Amino acid sequence: TPLKDEAFYYPLIKVFGEHYLPSIDVIKNMNQSMGPVYFTIYGFIGKLTNYSLPILRLVDIFISFVSVLALYKTLYQFCRYPLCLTLWFTINPYFLLLTTPLLYTDNLCMMFILLGTYFFLVKRNLFASGLLWGLALWTRQTAIVIPLAALLTELYVYRIDLAILFRKFMLSLIPFLLFFWLIYLWDFSITPPSTVHEVNSFDTLGFSLRQLNYTILLLGVYSSPLWLPQLSKIIKSPAIFAAAGCSPLLILEFPRIINENRMVGWGSGLMDRFMMSVGDLAYVIVPLLWIPALGYLILTTISATKSRQTLFGMLCIFFFLGFQSIYSYSWDKYFILIIPFIFLSSTPRNRPN
């Protein structure tokens, strides 16, 4: 029996599985708000396995394994303690207990993102990374923040040599061109015209300071293995004063009950529930995480341009902050996307640009 969101995805997997390759009409008439690649792949496998839920779930576990392996191989090249950081990503409750064992679209998108990141940073193959990120965009449109950060990274790193810059720029357009084709099929919309999830449409986007504060809070949680060992350095730096100077934002919109004024009725996730469960203690916990996390972010940003990988990671974080602050609603699950790039924005190993 399909569980949780599988109840939405499983029927569409069967629709896509009616043919080994979906028709244009099937893609145009999707009733889910994400892209068609997930349903194409799982529909193909489902057709061969009589749509066995256990087998499809095993495929999801295999995809998660490939994602973790790609992350480790990338972090090994650039970060200290890559095994520990990979483990920190893996034990995220949404990755470990939700998107990996069940049929969610997140992990296939994550695999394409992390494989693309490996080719972008380690192999420096923009053609391969562009194709993989294009597949990620055809899986979940939220992946747009990654190729956008990569494009700006290349424009900055190769800004002096115009010949190389032009070639890098053209190759960096690959995922956007692939995404534009999908938008064209959807009558110039970022979601299928017949989607049943109206909250994911372009018209529902709007800035929310509460969501922005909550995003910074969760970044503080997920980046804690990076900033806690440097807490003394952060406190002694001017960055902590800049972060403390931004703390009145917490008074304007305290990051709790995040989706209260948004278009959905469910909570944001585990952290939001925890903040609600501790009552007034949240007014102590949130600043203790939010201020040093923002200080670490500021401190890292100052030196980001010294390394291609750090600049790329920081731009991914900033685009993700922007995206989360305007998206229709907040959900902790979406942070799976950005955790690897928090690691990549940290102090690099001794590796040349």
C-alpha positions as semicolon CSV with decimal commas, in nm:
position;residue;x (nm);y (nm);z (nm)
1;T;0,000;0,000;0,000
2;P;0,141;0,343;-0,089
3;L;0,243;0,545;0,217
4;K;0,241;0,923;0,272
5;D;0,310;1,108;-0,057
6;E;0,349;0,778;-0,241
7;A;-0,030;0,792;-0,273
8;F;0,017;1,091;-0,508
9;Y;0,320;0,963;-0,701
10;Y;0,241;0,594;-0,745
11;P;-0,064;0,642;-0,974
12;L;0,135;0,882;-1,195
13;I;0,420;0,629;-1,212
14;K;0,167;0,385;-1,359
15;V;0,048;0,643;-1,612
16;F;0,406;0,705;-1,729
17;G;0,470;0,332;-1,733
18;E;0,199;0,267;-1,992
19;H;0,468;0,340;-2,254
20;Y;0,842;0,301;-2,218
21;L;0,883;0,666;-2,307
22;P;0,607;0,916;-2,220
23;S;0,439;1,119;-2,489
24;I;0,440;1,497;-2,496
25;D;0,073;1,492;-2,393
26;V;0,151;1,282;-2,085
27;I;0,417;1,533;-1,978
28;K;0,184;1,826;-2,045
29;N;-0,104;1,670;-1,850
30;M;0,086;1,566;-1,537
31;N;-0,115;1,621;-1,220
32;Q;0,188;1,660;-0,994
33;S;0,390;1,979;-0,968
34;M;0,738;1,833;-1,026
35;G;0,911;1,732;-1,348
36;P;0,863;1,414;-1,555
37;V;1,203;1,241;-1,523
38;Y;1,126;1,069;-1,193
39;F;0,797;0,929;-1,324
40;T;0,959;0,826;-1,653
41;I;1,235;0,625;-1,483
42;Y;1,015;0,470;-1,218
43;G;0,739;0,407;-1,472
44;F;0,986;0,219;-1,693
45;I;1,110;0,008;-1,400
46;G;0,753;-0,037;-1,276
47;K;0,640;-0,169;-1,613
48;L;0,913;-0,435;-1,597
49;T;0,833;-0,531;-1,234
50;N;0,453;-0,512;-1,236
51;Y;0,478;-0,188;-1,035
52;S;0,603;-0,371;-0,727
53;L;0,627;-0,116;-0,445
54;P;0,907;-0,306;-0,263
55;I;1,118;-0,315;-0,581
56;L;1,057;0,052;-0,657
57;R;1,152;0,137;-0,299
58;L;1,474;-0,066;-0,337
59;V;1,551;0,144;-0,645
60;D;1,509;0,454;-0,428
61;I;1,754;0,312;-0,173
62;F;2,006;0,239;-0,448
63;I;1,971;0,596;-0,579
64;S;2,031;0,726;-0,225
65;F;2,348;0,515;-0,203
66;V;2,477;0,663;-0,532
67;S;2,399;1,013;-0,399
68;V;2,593;0,953;-0,077
69;L;2,887;0,806;-0,270
70;A;2,897;1,106;-0,507
71;L;2,886;1,342;-0,210
72;Y;3,173;1,163;-0,034
73;K;3,391;1,159;-0,346
74;T;3,337;1,534;-0,386
75;L;3,389;1,623;-0,020
76;Y;3,703;1,408;-0,012
77;Q;3,863;1,642;-0,264
78;F;3,773;1,965;-0,093
79;C;3,679;1,934;0,275
80;R;3,831;1,820;0,599
81;Y;3,669;1,513;0,755
82;P;3,467;1,415;0,445
83;L;3,346;1,089;0,603
84;C;3,203;1,269;0,906
85;L;3,032;1,529;0,690
86;T;2,886;1,261;0,462
87;L;2,754;1,078;0,768
88;W;2,598;1,403;0,897
89;F;2,415;1,439;0,565
90;T;2,305;1,074;0,566
91;I;2,152;1,076;0,915
92;N;1,927;1,369;0,834
93;P;1,588;1,228;0,940
94;Y;1,415;1,336;0,620
95;F;1,679;1,172;0,401
96;L;1,719;0,861;0,615
97;L;1,360;0,792;0,718
98;L;1,143;0,956;0,451
99;T;1,288;1,020;0,105
100;T;1,514;0,711;0,100
101;P;1,280;0,426;0,205
102;L;0,969;0,572;0,040
103;L;0,888;0,683;-0,316
104;Y;0,972;1,053;-0,299
105;T;1,114;1,250;-0,590
106;D;1,380;1,425;-0,379
107;N;1,653;1,162;-0,388
108;L;1,660;1,115;-0,765
109;C;1,693;1,493;-0,798
110;M;1,964;1,487;-0,530
111;M;2,156;1,217;-0,717
112;F;2,160;1,426;-1,035
113;I;2,263;1,735;-0,835
114;L;2,548;1,563;-0,653
115;L;2,676;1,382;-0,963
116;G;2,662;1,713;-1,147
117;T;2,850;1,882;-0,863
118;Y;3,118;1,611;-0,879
119;F;3,169;1,675;-1,251
120;F;3,158;2,053;-1,200
121;L;3,408;2,075;-0,913
122;V;3,627;1,765;-0,941
123;K;3,629;1,686;-1,314
124;R;3,557;2,044;-1,429
125;N;3,337;1,903;-1,702
126;L;3,064;2,161;-1,759
127;F;2,897;1,958;-2,031
128;A;2,841;1,656;-1,804
129;S;2,742;1,870;-1,505
130;G;2,503;2,070;-1,725
131;L;2,327;1,758;-1,852
132;L;2,298;1,614;-1,500
133;W;2,167;1,941;-1,356
134;G;1,924;1,959;-1,649
135;L;1,794;1,616;-1,546
136;A;1,769;1,744;-1,189
137;L;1,556;2,036;-1,310
138;W;1,338;1,794;-1,506
139;T;1,293;1,606;-1,176
140;R;1,240;1,892;-0,929
141;Q;1,240;2,255;-1,035
142;T;1,385;2,364;-0,699
143;A;1,724;2,244;-0,826
144;I;1,752;2,573;-1,021
145;V;1,961;2,729;-0,743
146;I;2,255;2,495;-0,819
147;P;2,324;2,568;-1,190
148;L;2,251;2,936;-1,124
149;A;2,524;2,941;-0,858
150;A;2,758;2,752;-1,093
151;L;2,699;3,005;-1,372
152;L;2,788;3,300;-1,150
153;T;3,089;3,112;-1,011
154;E;3,232;3,059;-1,358
155;L;3,163;3,419;-1,459
156;Y;3,362;3,539;-1,158
157;V;3,650;3,288;-1,170
158;Y;3,719;3,336;-1,543
159;R;3,627;3,705;-1,564
160;I;3,973;3,808;-1,689
161;D;4,006;3,573;-1,989
162;L;3,712;3,659;-2,217
163;A;3,767;3,364;-2,454
164;I;3,749;3,110;-2,171
165;L;3,469;3,307;-2,008
166;F;3,255;3,287;-2,322
167;R;3,306;2,911;-2,353
168;K;3,228;2,856;-1,983
169;F;2,921;3,077;-2,012
170;M;2,782;2,885;-2,309
171;L;2,837;2,548;-2,140
172;S;2,680;2,680;-1,820
173;L;2,359;2,751;-2,013
174;I;2,293;2,380;-2,081
175;P;2,072;2,313;-1,775
176;F;1,876;2,635;-1,832
177;L;1,811;2,548;-2,197
178;L;1,687;2,203;-2,095
179;F;1,467;2,361;-1,828
180;F;1,328;2,615;-2,074
181;W;1,219;2,331;-2,301
182;L;1,017;2,186;-2,011
183;I;0,866;2,528;-1,937
184;Y;0,773;2,557;-2,304
185;L;0,595;2,220;-2,289
186;W;0,404;2,346;-1,985
187;D;0,279;2,656;-2,169
188;F;0,548;2,878;-2,014
189;S;0,469;2,777;-1,657
190;I;0,710;2,641;-1,395
191;T;0,459;2,366;-1,310
192;P;0,228;2,154;-1,525
193;P;-0,092;2,340;-1,616
194;S;-0,306;2,056;-1,476
195;T;-0,123;2,019;-1,143
196;V;-0,342;1,947;-0,843
197;H;-0,105;2,138;-0,614
198;E;-0,193;2,504;-0,664
199;V;0,037;2,608;-0,378
200;N;0,338;2,530;-0,599
201;S;0,243;2,773;-0,876
202;F;0,431;3,091;-0,957
203;D;0,139;3,304;-0,841
204;T;0,173;3,183;-0,482
205;L;0,531;3,306;-0,436
206;G;0,585;3,594;-0,195
207;F;0,844;3,712;0,055
208;S;0,816;3,585;0,413
209;L;1,059;3,715;0,677
210;R;0,951;3,431;0,905
211;Q;1,057;3,175;0,646
212;L;1,388;3,354;0,595
213;N;1,457;3,352;0,970
214;Y;1,360;2,986;0,987
215;T;1,593;2,904;0,697
216;I;1,884;3,072;0,878
217;L;1,790;2,881;1,193
218;L;1,796;2,547;1,012
219;L;2,119;2,639;0,839
220;G;2,255;2,690;1,190
221;V;2,146;2,340;1,287
222;Y;2,279;2,168;0,976
223;S;2,607;2,363;0,971
224;S;2,673;2,315;1,343
225;P;2,959;2,065;1,284
226;L;3,133;2,348;1,097
227;W;3,067;2,653;1,315
228;L;3,075;2,498;1,663
229;P;3,451;2,420;1,644
230;Q;3,505;2,781;1,530
231;L;3,271;2,940;1,783
232;S;3,555;3,117;1,964
233;K;3,684;3,263;1,636
234;I;3,332;3,372;1,537
235;I;3,269;3,544;1,871
236;K;3,598;3,735;1,845
237;S;3,530;3,851;1,489
238;P;3,330;4,157;1,375
239;A;3,095;3,913;1,200
240;I;2,926;3,829;1,530
241;F;2,840;4,197;1,583
242;A;2,693;4,216;1,232
243;A;2,488;3,903;1,302
244;A;2,373;4,038;1,639
245;G;2,279;4,362;1,466
246;C;2,042;4,162;1,246
247;S;1,879;3,988;1,543
248;P;1,585;4,236;1,563
249;L;1,459;4,049;1,257
250;L;1,373;3,771;1,502
251;I;1,148;4,009;1,691
252;L;0,968;4,117;1,376
253;E;0,897;3,757;1,269
254;F;0,994;3,487;1,517
255;P;1,064;3,157;1,332
256;R;0,793;2,940;1,479
257;I;0,462;2,811;1,337
258;I;0,623;2,892;1,003
259;N;0,330;2,825;0,772
260;E;0,072;3,008;0,984
261;N;0,003;3,276;0,725
262;R;0,084;3,069;0,416
263;M;-0,137;2,865;0,185
264;V;-0,094;2,527;0,355
265;G;-0,219;2,399;0,687
266;W;0,064;2,168;0,792
267;G;0,368;2,251;1,002
268;S;0,714;2,309;0,860
269;G;0,868;1,999;1,013
270;L;1,058;1,856;1,308
271;M;1,239;2,176;1,405
272;D;0,918;2,377;1,393
273;R;0,744;2,119;1,612
274;F;1,035;2,127;1,856
275;M;1,016;2,506;1,878
276;M;0,646;2,480;1,956
277;S;0,696;2,206;2,214
278;V;0,952;2,395;2,427
279;G;0,731;2,703;2,469
280;D;0,909;3,020;2,583
281;L;1,243;2,836;2,591
282;A;1,243;2,882;2,213
283;Y;1,319;3,251;2,267
284;V;1,653;3,141;2,415
285;I;1,732;2,853;2,181
286;V;1,666;3,035;1,853
287;P;1,910;3,329;1,907
288;L;2,178;3,087;2,034
289;L;2,162;2,908;1,699
290;W;2,058;3,190;1,468
291;I;2,321;3,453;1,562
292;P;2,637;3,236;1,548
293;A;2,509;3,065;1,233
294;L;2,463;3,401;1,063
295;G;2,802;3,511;1,196
296;Y;2,963;3,202;1,047
297;L;2,783;3,270;0,719
298;I;2,915;3,627;0,712
299;L;3,267;3,516;0,806
300;T;3,272;3,252;0,534
301;T;3,132;3,493;0,276
302;I;3,419;3,737;0,332
303;S;3,674;3,481;0,210
304;A;3,448;3,297;-0,036
305;T;3,611;3,437;-0,350
306;K;3,947;3,283;-0,259
307;S;3,827;2,939;-0,367
308;R;3,608;2,830;-0,661
309;Q;3,448;2,558;-0,451
310;T;3,378;2,788;-0,154
311;L;3,230;3,057;-0,379
312;F;3,008;2,798;-0,545
313;G;2,891;2,664;-0,209
314;M;2,817;3,011;-0,072
315;L;2,623;3,115;-0,382
316;C;2,415;2,796;-0,354
317;I;2,336;2,887;0,008
318;F;2,239;3,246;-0,076
319;F;2,016;3,141;-0,364
320;F;1,858;2,880;-0,140
321;L;1,796;3,144;0,128
322;G;1,629;3,361;-0,132
323;F;1,421;3,076;-0,268
324;Q;1,305;2,962;0,074
325;S;1,209;3,315;0,175
326;I;0,965;3,351;-0,119
327;Y;0,840;2,995;-0,164
328;S;0,472;2,915;-0,105
329;Y;0,544;2,737;0,223
330;S;0,827;2,596;0,431
331;W;0,915;2,230;0,486
332;D;1,227;2,096;0,657
333;K;1,260;1,829;0,387
334;Y;1,369;2,088;0,134
335;F;1,691;2,146;0,330
336;I;1,827;1,812;0,210
337;L;1,912;2,001;-0,108
338;I;2,147;2,254;0,051
339;I;2,333;2,053;0,318
340;P;2,613;1,937;0,080
341;F;2,676;2,296;-0,027
342;I;2,701;2,411;0,333
343;F;2,991;2,166;0,359
344;L;3,148;2,287;0,035
345;S;3,139;2,648;0,157
346;S;3,360;2,556;0,454
347;T;3,738;2,598;0,471
348;P;3,886;2,401;0,181
349;R;4,167;2,151;0,191
350;N;4,495;2,235;0,024
351;R;4,374;2,210;-0,333
352;P;4,441;2,466;-0,608
353;N;4,157;2,654;-0,776
